[in-house]
Amino acid sequence: MSEIKRHKITCIVCPLGCEIEVKTEGDKILEIKGYKCPRGKEYAIQEITAPKRIVMSVVNVKGSYFPTVSVKTNKPVLKKLIPQIMKELSQVELEAPIPIGKVVLKNVAGSGADIVTTRPAPRSR
Ligand code: SF4
């Protein structure tokens, strides 16, 4: 029989920031309390079963004043994919000029998300 655990989660779906408590036993969710709406319950279940995050990083740039440009995923991705995403990003080298919002990698690490630039990198003269 698995150990019963209590997880405390702050819901980030809206500014109210409800404190949600999830009781689990192994993979099974026994109880969820503290949420004020169904979106919070859904968020808590996702945080326990398959947490997702927006990933932010930088990639190398050639021919710019800046050696790197900041990037992020265009939607939250499974946390377990983050090491593979960072590995794929380490192999990218862009050529300036680069506009903001440029898609750098499509479907990074099979996550379903694209990597986009979050600032421009002008060409150096
Ligand atoms: S549970 Fe609902 S009301 Fe509470 S923070 Fe989450 S989204 Fe907002």
CSV table of N, CA and C and ligand atoms in Angstrom, one decimal:
chain,number,residue,atom,x,y,z
A,1,MET,N,0.8,-1.2,0.0
A,1,MET,CA,0.0,0.0,0.0
A,1,MET,C,0.9,1.3,0.0
A,2,SER,N,0.6,2.2,-0.9
A,2,SER,CA,1.4,3.4,-1.0
A,2,SER,C,1.1,4.4,0.1
A,3,GLU,N,2.1,5.3,0.3
A,3,GLU,CA,2.0,6.3,1.4
A,3,GLU,C,1.0,7.4,0.9
A,4,ILE,N,0.2,7.9,1.9
A,4,ILE,CA,-0.7,9.0,1.6
A,4,ILE,C,0.1,10.3,1.7
A,5,LYS,N,0.0,11.2,0.7
A,5,LYS,CA,0.7,12.5,0.7
A,5,LYS,C,-0.3,13.6,0.5
A,6,ARG,N,0.1,14.7,1.1
A,6,ARG,CA,-0.7,16.0,0.9
A,6,ARG,C,0.2,17.0,0.2
A,7,HIS,N,-0.3,17.5,-0.9
A,7,HIS,CA,0.4,18.5,-1.7
A,7,HIS,C,-0.3,19.8,-1.6
A,8,LYS,N,0.5,20.8,-1.4
A,8,LYS,CA,-0.1,22.2,-1.3
A,8,LYS,C,0.2,22.9,-2.6
A,9,ILE,N,-0.8,23.4,-3.3
A,9,ILE,CA,-0.6,24.0,-4.6
A,9,ILE,C,-1.2,25.4,-4.6
A,10,THR,N,-0.5,26.4,-5.1
A,10,THR,CA,-1.1,27.7,-5.2
A,10,THR,C,-1.6,27.8,-6.7
A,11,CYS,N,-2.9,28.0,-6.8
A,11,CYS,CA,-3.5,28.1,-8.2
A,11,CYS,C,-3.0,29.4,-8.8
A,12,ILE,N,-2.5,29.3,-10.1
A,12,ILE,CA,-2.0,30.5,-10.8
A,12,ILE,C,-2.9,30.8,-12.0
A,13,VAL,N,-4.1,30.2,-12.0
A,13,VAL,CA,-5.0,30.4,-13.2
A,13,VAL,C,-5.6,31.8,-13.2
A,14,CYS,N,-5.9,32.4,-12.0
A,14,CYS,CA,-6.4,33.7,-11.9
A,14,CYS,C,-5.7,34.4,-10.7
A,15,PRO,N,-5.9,35.7,-10.6
A,15,PRO,CA,-5.1,36.5,-9.5
A,15,PRO,C,-5.6,36.1,-8.1
A,16,LEU,N,-6.6,35.4,-7.9
A,16,LEU,CA,-7.1,35.1,-6.5
A,16,LEU,C,-6.0,34.2,-5.8
A,17,GLY,N,-5.3,33.3,-6.6
A,17,GLY,CA,-4.3,32.5,-6.0
A,17,GLY,C,-4.8,31.6,-4.9
A,18,CYS,N,-5.8,30.9,-5.1
A,18,CYS,CA,-6.4,29.9,-4.1
A,18,CYS,C,-5.3,28.9,-3.7
A,19,GLU,N,-5.3,28.6,-2.4
A,19,GLU,CA,-4.4,27.5,-1.9
A,19,GLU,C,-5.2,26.2,-2.0
A,20,ILE,N,-4.7,25.3,-2.8
A,20,ILE,CA,-5.4,24.0,-3.0
A,20,ILE,C,-4.6,22.9,-2.4
A,21,GLU,N,-5.3,22.0,-1.7
A,21,GLU,CA,-4.6,20.8,-1.2
A,21,GLU,C,-5.1,19.6,-1.9
A,22,VAL,N,-4.1,18.8,-2.3
A,22,VAL,CA,-4.4,17.5,-3.0
A,22,VAL,C,-3.9,16.4,-2.2
A,23,LYS,N,-4.7,15.4,-1.9
A,23,LYS,CA,-4.3,14.2,-1.1
A,23,LYS,C,-4.2,13.1,-2.1
A,24,THR,N,-3.0,12.5,-2.1
A,24,THR,CA,-2.8,11.4,-3.1
A,24,THR,C,-2.3,10.1,-2.3
A,25,GLU,N,-2.5,9.0,-3.0
A,25,GLU,CA,-2.0,7.7,-2.5
A,25,GLU,C,-1.4,7.0,-3.8
A,26,GLY,N,-0.1,7.0,-3.9
A,26,GLY,CA,0.5,6.5,-5.2
A,26,GLY,C,0.1,7.4,-6.3
A,27,ASP,N,-0.4,6.8,-7.4
A,27,ASP,CA,-0.9,7.6,-8.5
A,27,ASP,C,-2.3,8.1,-8.4
A,28,LYS,N,-3.0,7.7,-7.3
A,28,LYS,CA,-4.4,8.0,-7.2
A,28,LYS,C,-4.7,9.3,-6.4
A,29,ILE,N,-5.5,10.1,-6.9
A,29,ILE,CA,-5.9,11.3,-6.2
A,29,ILE,C,-7.1,11.0,-5.3
A,30,LEU,N,-7.0,11.2,-4.0
A,30,LEU,CA,-8.0,10.9,-3.1
A,30,LEU,C,-9.0,12.0,-2.8
A,31,GLU,N,-8.4,13.2,-2.7
A,31,GLU,CA,-9.2,14.4,-2.4
A,31,GLU,C,-8.6,15.7,-2.9
A,32,ILE,N,-9.4,16.6,-3.3
A,32,ILE,CA,-8.9,18.0,-3.7
A,32,ILE,C,-9.8,19.0,-3.0
A,33,LYS,N,-9.1,19.9,-2.3
A,33,LYS,CA,-10.0,20.9,-1.6
A,33,LYS,C,-9.3,22.3,-1.7
A,34,GLY,N,-10.0,23.3,-1.5
A,34,GLY,CA,-9.5,24.7,-1.5
A,34,GLY,C,-9.7,25.5,-2.7
A,35,TYR,N,-10.1,24.8,-3.8
A,35,TYR,CA,-10.3,25.6,-5.1
A,35,TYR,C,-11.7,26.2,-5.1
A,36,LYS,N,-11.8,27.4,-5.8
A,36,LYS,CA,-13.0,28.1,-5.8
A,36,LYS,C,-13.8,28.0,-7.1
A,37,CYS,N,-13.2,27.3,-8.1
A,37,CYS,CA,-13.9,27.1,-9.3
A,37,CYS,C,-13.3,25.9,-10.0
A,38,PRO,N,-14.0,25.4,-11.1
A,38,PRO,CA,-13.5,24.2,-11.7
A,38,PRO,C,-12.2,24.3,-12.4
A,39,ARG,N,-11.8,25.5,-12.8
A,39,ARG,CA,-10.5,25.7,-13.5
A,39,ARG,C,-9.4,25.4,-12.5
A,40,GLY,N,-9.6,25.8,-11.2
A,40,GLY,CA,-8.6,25.5,-10.2
A,40,GLY,C,-8.4,24.0,-10.0
A,41,LYS,N,-9.6,23.3,-9.9
A,41,LYS,CA,-9.5,21.9,-9.7
A,41,LYS,C,-8.7,21.2,-10.9
A,42,GLU,N,-9.0,21.6,-12.1
A,42,GLU,CA,-8.3,21.1,-13.3
A,42,GLU,C,-6.8,21.4,-13.2
A,43,TYR,N,-6.5,22.6,-12.8
A,43,TYR,CA,-5.1,23.0,-12.7
A,43,TYR,C,-4.4,22.1,-11.7
A,44,ALA,N,-5.0,21.9,-10.5
A,44,ALA,CA,-4.4,21.1,-9.4
A,44,ALA,C,-4.2,19.6,-9.9
A,45,ILE,N,-5.2,19.1,-10.7
A,45,ILE,CA,-5.0,17.7,-11.2
A,45,ILE,C,-3.8,17.7,-12.2
A,46,GLN,N,-3.7,18.7,-13.0
A,46,GLN,CA,-2.6,18.7,-14.0
A,46,GLN,C,-1.3,18.9,-13.2
A,47,GLU,N,-1.2,19.7,-12.2
A,47,GLU,CA,0.0,19.9,-11.4
A,47,GLU,C,0.5,18.6,-10.8
A,48,ILE,N,-0.5,17.7,-10.4
A,48,ILE,CA,-0.1,16.5,-9.8
A,48,ILE,C,0.2,15.4,-10.8
A,49,THR,N,-0.5,15.3,-11.9
A,49,THR,CA,-0.4,14.2,-12.8
A,49,THR,C,0.6,14.5,-14.0
A,50,ALA,N,0.6,15.8,-14.5
A,50,ALA,CA,1.5,16.1,-15.6
A,50,ALA,C,1.8,17.6,-15.6
A,51,PRO,N,2.6,18.1,-14.7
A,51,PRO,CA,2.8,19.5,-14.6
A,51,PRO,C,3.5,20.1,-15.9
A,52,LYS,N,3.0,21.3,-16.2
A,52,LYS,CA,3.5,22.0,-17.4
A,52,LYS,C,4.1,23.4,-17.0
A,53,ARG,N,5.0,23.8,-17.8
A,53,ARG,CA,5.6,25.1,-17.6
A,53,ARG,C,6.0,25.8,-18.9
A,54,ILE,N,6.0,27.1,-18.9
A,54,ILE,CA,6.6,27.9,-20.0
A,54,ILE,C,8.1,27.8,-19.8
A,55,VAL,N,8.9,27.5,-20.8
A,55,VAL,CA,10.3,27.4,-20.7
A,55,VAL,C,11.0,28.6,-21.3
A,56,MET,N,11.8,29.2,-20.5
A,56,MET,CA,12.6,30.4,-21.0
A,56,MET,C,14.0,30.1,-21.0
A,57,SER,N,14.7,30.6,-22.1
A,57,SER,CA,16.2,30.3,-22.1
A,57,SER,C,16.8,31.3,-23.1
A,58,VAL,N,18.0,31.1,-23.6
A,58,VAL,CA,18.6,31.9,-24.6
A,58,VAL,C,19.2,30.9,-25.6
A,59,VAL,N,19.4,31.4,-26.9
A,59,VAL,CA,20.2,30.7,-27.9
A,59,VAL,C,21.3,31.6,-28.5
A,60,ASN,N,22.3,30.9,-29.0
A,60,ASN,CA,23.4,31.7,-29.5
A,60,ASN,C,23.1,32.4,-30.8
A,61,VAL,N,23.7,33.6,-31.0
A,61,VAL,CA,23.5,34.4,-32.2
A,61,VAL,C,24.9,34.8,-32.8
A,62,LYS,N,25.0,34.6,-34.1
A,62,LYS,CA,26.2,35.1,-34.8
A,62,LYS,C,25.9,36.4,-35.5
A,63,GLY,N,26.8,37.3,-35.6
A,63,GLY,CA,26.7,38.5,-36.3
A,63,GLY,C,25.9,39.6,-35.7
A,64,SER,N,25.7,39.6,-34.3
A,64,SER,CA,25.0,40.6,-33.6
A,64,SER,C,25.8,41.2,-32.5
A,65,TYR,N,25.4,42.4,-32.0
A,65,TYR,CA,26.0,43.0,-30.8
A,65,TYR,C,25.9,42.0,-29.7
A,66,PHE,N,24.8,41.2,-29.7
A,66,PHE,CA,24.5,40.4,-28.6
A,66,PHE,C,24.9,38.9,-28.9
A,67,PRO,N,25.6,38.2,-28.0
A,67,PRO,CA,26.0,36.9,-28.2
A,67,PRO,C,24.9,35.9,-28.2
A,68,THR,N,23.8,36.3,-27.5
A,68,THR,CA,22.6,35.4,-27.4
A,68,THR,C,21.3,36.2,-27.6
A,69,VAL,N,20.3,35.5,-27.8
A,69,VAL,CA,18.9,36.1,-27.8
A,69,VAL,C,18.0,35.3,-26.9
A,70,SER,N,17.1,36.0,-26.2
A,70,SER,CA,16.2,35.2,-25.3
A,70,SER,C,15.1,34.6,-26.1
A,71,VAL,N,14.6,33.4,-25.6
A,71,VAL,CA,13.6,32.7,-26.3
A,71,VAL,C,12.7,32.1,-25.2
A,72,LYS,N,11.5,31.6,-25.7
A,72,LYS,CA,10.6,30.9,-24.8
A,72,LYS,C,9.7,30.0,-25.6
A,73,THR,N,9.0,29.1,-24.9
A,73,THR,CA,8.0,28.2,-25.6
A,73,THR,C,6.8,29.1,-25.7
A,74,ASN,N,6.0,28.8,-26.8
A,74,ASN,CA,4.8,29.6,-27.0
A,74,ASN,C,3.6,29.1,-26.3
A,75,LYS,N,3.8,28.0,-25.5
A,75,LYS,CA,2.8,27.6,-24.6
A,75,LYS,C,3.4,26.6,-23.5
A,76,PRO,N,2.7,26.3,-22.4
A,76,PRO,CA,3.4,25.5,-21.4
A,76,PRO,C,3.6,24.1,-22.0
A,77,VAL,N,4.8,23.5,-21.5
A,77,VAL,CA,5.2,22.2,-22.0
A,77,VAL,C,5.3,21.3,-20.7
A,78,LEU,N,5.3,20.0,-20.9
A,78,LEU,CA,5.5,19.0,-19.8
A,78,LEU,C,6.8,19.3,-19.2
A,79,LYS,N,6.8,19.4,-17.8
A,79,LYS,CA,8.1,19.6,-17.1
A,79,LYS,C,9.2,18.6,-17.4
A,80,LYS,N,8.7,17.3,-17.6
A,80,LYS,CA,9.7,16.3,-17.9
A,80,LYS,C,10.4,16.4,-19.2
A,81,LEU,N,9.9,17.3,-20.1
A,81,LEU,CA,10.6,17.5,-21.4
A,81,LEU,C,11.6,18.6,-21.3
A,82,ILE,N,11.7,19.3,-20.2
A,82,ILE,CA,12.6,20.5,-20.1
A,82,ILE,C,14.1,20.1,-20.4
A,83,PRO,N,14.6,19.0,-19.8
A,83,PRO,CA,16.1,18.7,-20.1
A,83,PRO,C,16.3,18.5,-21.7
A,84,GLN,N,15.4,17.8,-22.3
A,84,GLN,CA,15.5,17.6,-23.8
A,84,GLN,C,15.4,18.9,-24.6
A,85,ILE,N,14.5,19.8,-24.1
A,85,ILE,CA,14.3,21.1,-24.7
A,85,ILE,C,15.6,21.9,-24.6
A,86,MET,N,16.2,21.9,-23.4
A,86,MET,CA,17.5,22.6,-23.2
A,86,MET,C,18.6,22.1,-24.1
A,87,LYS,N,18.6,20.8,-24.2
A,87,LYS,CA,19.6,20.1,-25.1
A,87,LYS,C,19.4,20.6,-26.5
A,88,GLU,N,18.2,20.6,-27.0
A,88,GLU,CA,18.0,21.0,-28.4
A,88,GLU,C,18.3,22.5,-28.6
A,89,LEU,N,18.0,23.3,-27.5
A,89,LEU,CA,18.3,24.8,-27.6
A,89,LEU,C,19.8,25.0,-27.7
A,90,SER,N,20.6,24.1,-27.0
A,90,SER,CA,22.1,24.3,-26.9
A,90,SER,C,22.7,24.1,-28.3
A,91,GLN,N,22.0,23.4,-29.2
A,91,GLN,CA,22.5,23.2,-30.5
A,91,GLN,C,22.1,24.2,-31.6
A,92,VAL,N,21.3,25.2,-31.2
A,92,VAL,CA,20.8,26.2,-32.1
A,92,VAL,C,21.8,27.4,-32.2
A,93,GLU,N,22.1,27.8,-33.4
A,93,GLU,CA,22.8,29.1,-33.6
A,93,GLU,C,22.1,29.9,-34.7
A,94,LEU,N,21.7,31.1,-34.3
A,94,LEU,CA,21.0,31.9,-35.2
A,94,LEU,C,21.9,32.9,-35.9
A,95,GLU,N,21.5,33.4,-37.0
A,95,GLU,CA,22.2,34.5,-37.7
A,95,GLU,C,21.4,35.8,-37.7
A,96,ALA,N,22.1,36.8,-37.2
A,96,ALA,CA,21.4,38.1,-37.1
A,96,ALA,C,21.2,38.7,-38.5
A,97,PRO,N,20.2,39.6,-38.7
A,97,PRO,CA,19.3,40.1,-37.8
A,97,PRO,C,18.1,39.1,-37.5
A,98,ILE,N,17.7,39.2,-36.2
A,98,ILE,CA,16.6,38.3,-35.8
A,98,ILE,C,15.5,39.2,-35.2
A,99,PRO,N,14.2,39.1,-35.7
A,99,PRO,CA,13.1,39.9,-35.2
A,99,PRO,C,12.6,39.2,-33.9
A,100,ILE,N,11.8,40.0,-33.2
A,100,ILE,CA,11.1,39.4,-32.0
A,100,ILE,C,10.0,38.5,-32.5
A,101,GLY,N,9.7,37.4,-31.9
A,101,GLY,CA,8.6,36.5,-32.3
A,101,GLY,C,9.0,35.5,-33.4
A,102,LYS,N,10.3,35.5,-33.7
A,102,LYS,CA,10.7,34.5,-34.8
A,102,LYS,C,10.6,33.1,-34.2
A,103,VAL,N,10.0,32.2,-35.0
A,103,VAL,CA,10.0,30.8,-34.6
A,103,VAL,C,11.4,30.2,-34.8
A,104,VAL,N,12.0,29.7,-33.8
A,104,VAL,CA,13.4,29.2,-33.8
A,104,VAL,C,13.3,27.7,-34.0
A,105,LEU,N,12.5,27.0,-33.2
A,105,LEU,CA,12.3,25.5,-33.3
A,105,LEU,C,10.8,25.2,-33.3
A,106,LYS,N,10.3,24.4,-34.2
A,106,LYS,CA,8.9,24.0,-34.2
A,106,LYS,C,8.8,22.7,-33.4
A,107,ASN,N,7.8,22.5,-32.7
A,107,ASN,CA,7.5,21.3,-32.0
A,107,ASN,C,8.7,20.8,-31.2
A,108,VAL,N,9.3,21.7,-30.4
A,108,VAL,CA,10.6,21.4,-29.7
A,108,VAL,C,10.4,20.1,-28.8
A,109,ALA,N,11.3,19.2,-28.9
A,109,ALA,CA,11.3,17.9,-28.2
A,109,ALA,C,10.0,17.2,-28.2
A,110,GLY,N,9.3,17.4,-29.3
A,110,GLY,CA,8.0,16.7,-29.5
A,110,GLY,C,6.9,17.2,-28.5
A,111,SER,N,7.1,18.4,-28.0
A,111,SER,CA,6.2,18.9,-27.0
A,111,SER,C,4.9,19.5,-27.5
A,112,GLY,N,4.9,19.8,-28.8
A,112,GLY,CA,3.7,20.5,-29.4
A,112,GLY,C,3.9,22.0,-29.3
A,113,ALA,N,4.9,22.5,-28.7
A,113,ALA,CA,5.1,23.9,-28.6
A,113,ALA,C,6.3,24.3,-29.5
A,114,ASP,N,6.3,25.6,-29.9
A,114,ASP,CA,7.4,26.1,-30.7
A,114,ASP,C,8.2,27.0,-29.8
A,115,ILE,N,9.5,27.2,-30.1
A,115,ILE,CA,10.4,28.1,-29.4
A,115,ILE,C,10.4,29.4,-30.3
A,116,VAL,N,10.1,30.6,-29.6
A,116,VAL,CA,10.1,31.9,-30.3
A,116,VAL,C,11.0,32.8,-29.6
A,117,THR,N,11.5,33.8,-30.3
A,117,THR,CA,12.4,34.8,-29.7
A,117,THR,C,11.5,35.8,-29.0
A,118,THR,N,12.1,36.3,-27.8
A,118,THR,CA,11.3,37.3,-27.0
A,118,THR,C,12.0,38.7,-27.1
A,119,ARG,N,13.0,38.8,-27.9
A,119,ARG,CA,13.6,40.2,-28.2
A,119,ARG,C,14.3,40.1,-29.5
A,120,PRO,N,14.5,41.2,-30.1
A,120,PRO,CA,15.2,41.2,-31.4
A,120,PRO,C,16.7,41.2,-31.2
A,121,ALA,N,17.5,40.8,-32.2
A,121,ALA,CA,19.0,40.8,-32.2
A,121,ALA,C,19.4,41.5,-33.5
A,122,PRO,N,19.7,42.8,-33.4
A,122,PRO,CA,20.1,43.5,-34.7
A,122,PRO,C,21.5,43.0,-35.1
A,123,ARG,N,21.7,43.2,-36.4
A,123,ARG,CA,23.1,42.8,-37.0
A,123,ARG,C,24.1,43.9,-36.5
A,124,SER,N,25.3,43.4,-36.2
A,124,SER,CA,26.4,44.4,-35.8
A,124,SER,C,27.0,44.9,-37.1
A,125,ARG,N,27.5,46.1,-37.1
A,125,ARG,CA,28.0,46.7,-38.3
A,125,ARG,C,29.5,46.5,-38.4
B,1,SF4,S1,-9.3,28.1,-8.0
B,1,SF4,FE1,-10.4,29.4,-9.5
B,1,SF4,S2,-10.8,31.2,-8.3
B,1,SF4,FE2,-9.1,30.2,-7.2
B,1,SF4,S3,-7.2,31.0,-8.1
B,1,SF4,FE3,-7.8,29.1,-9.3
B,1,SF4,S4,-8.9,29.9,-11.0
B,1,SF4,FE4,-8.9,31.5,-9.5
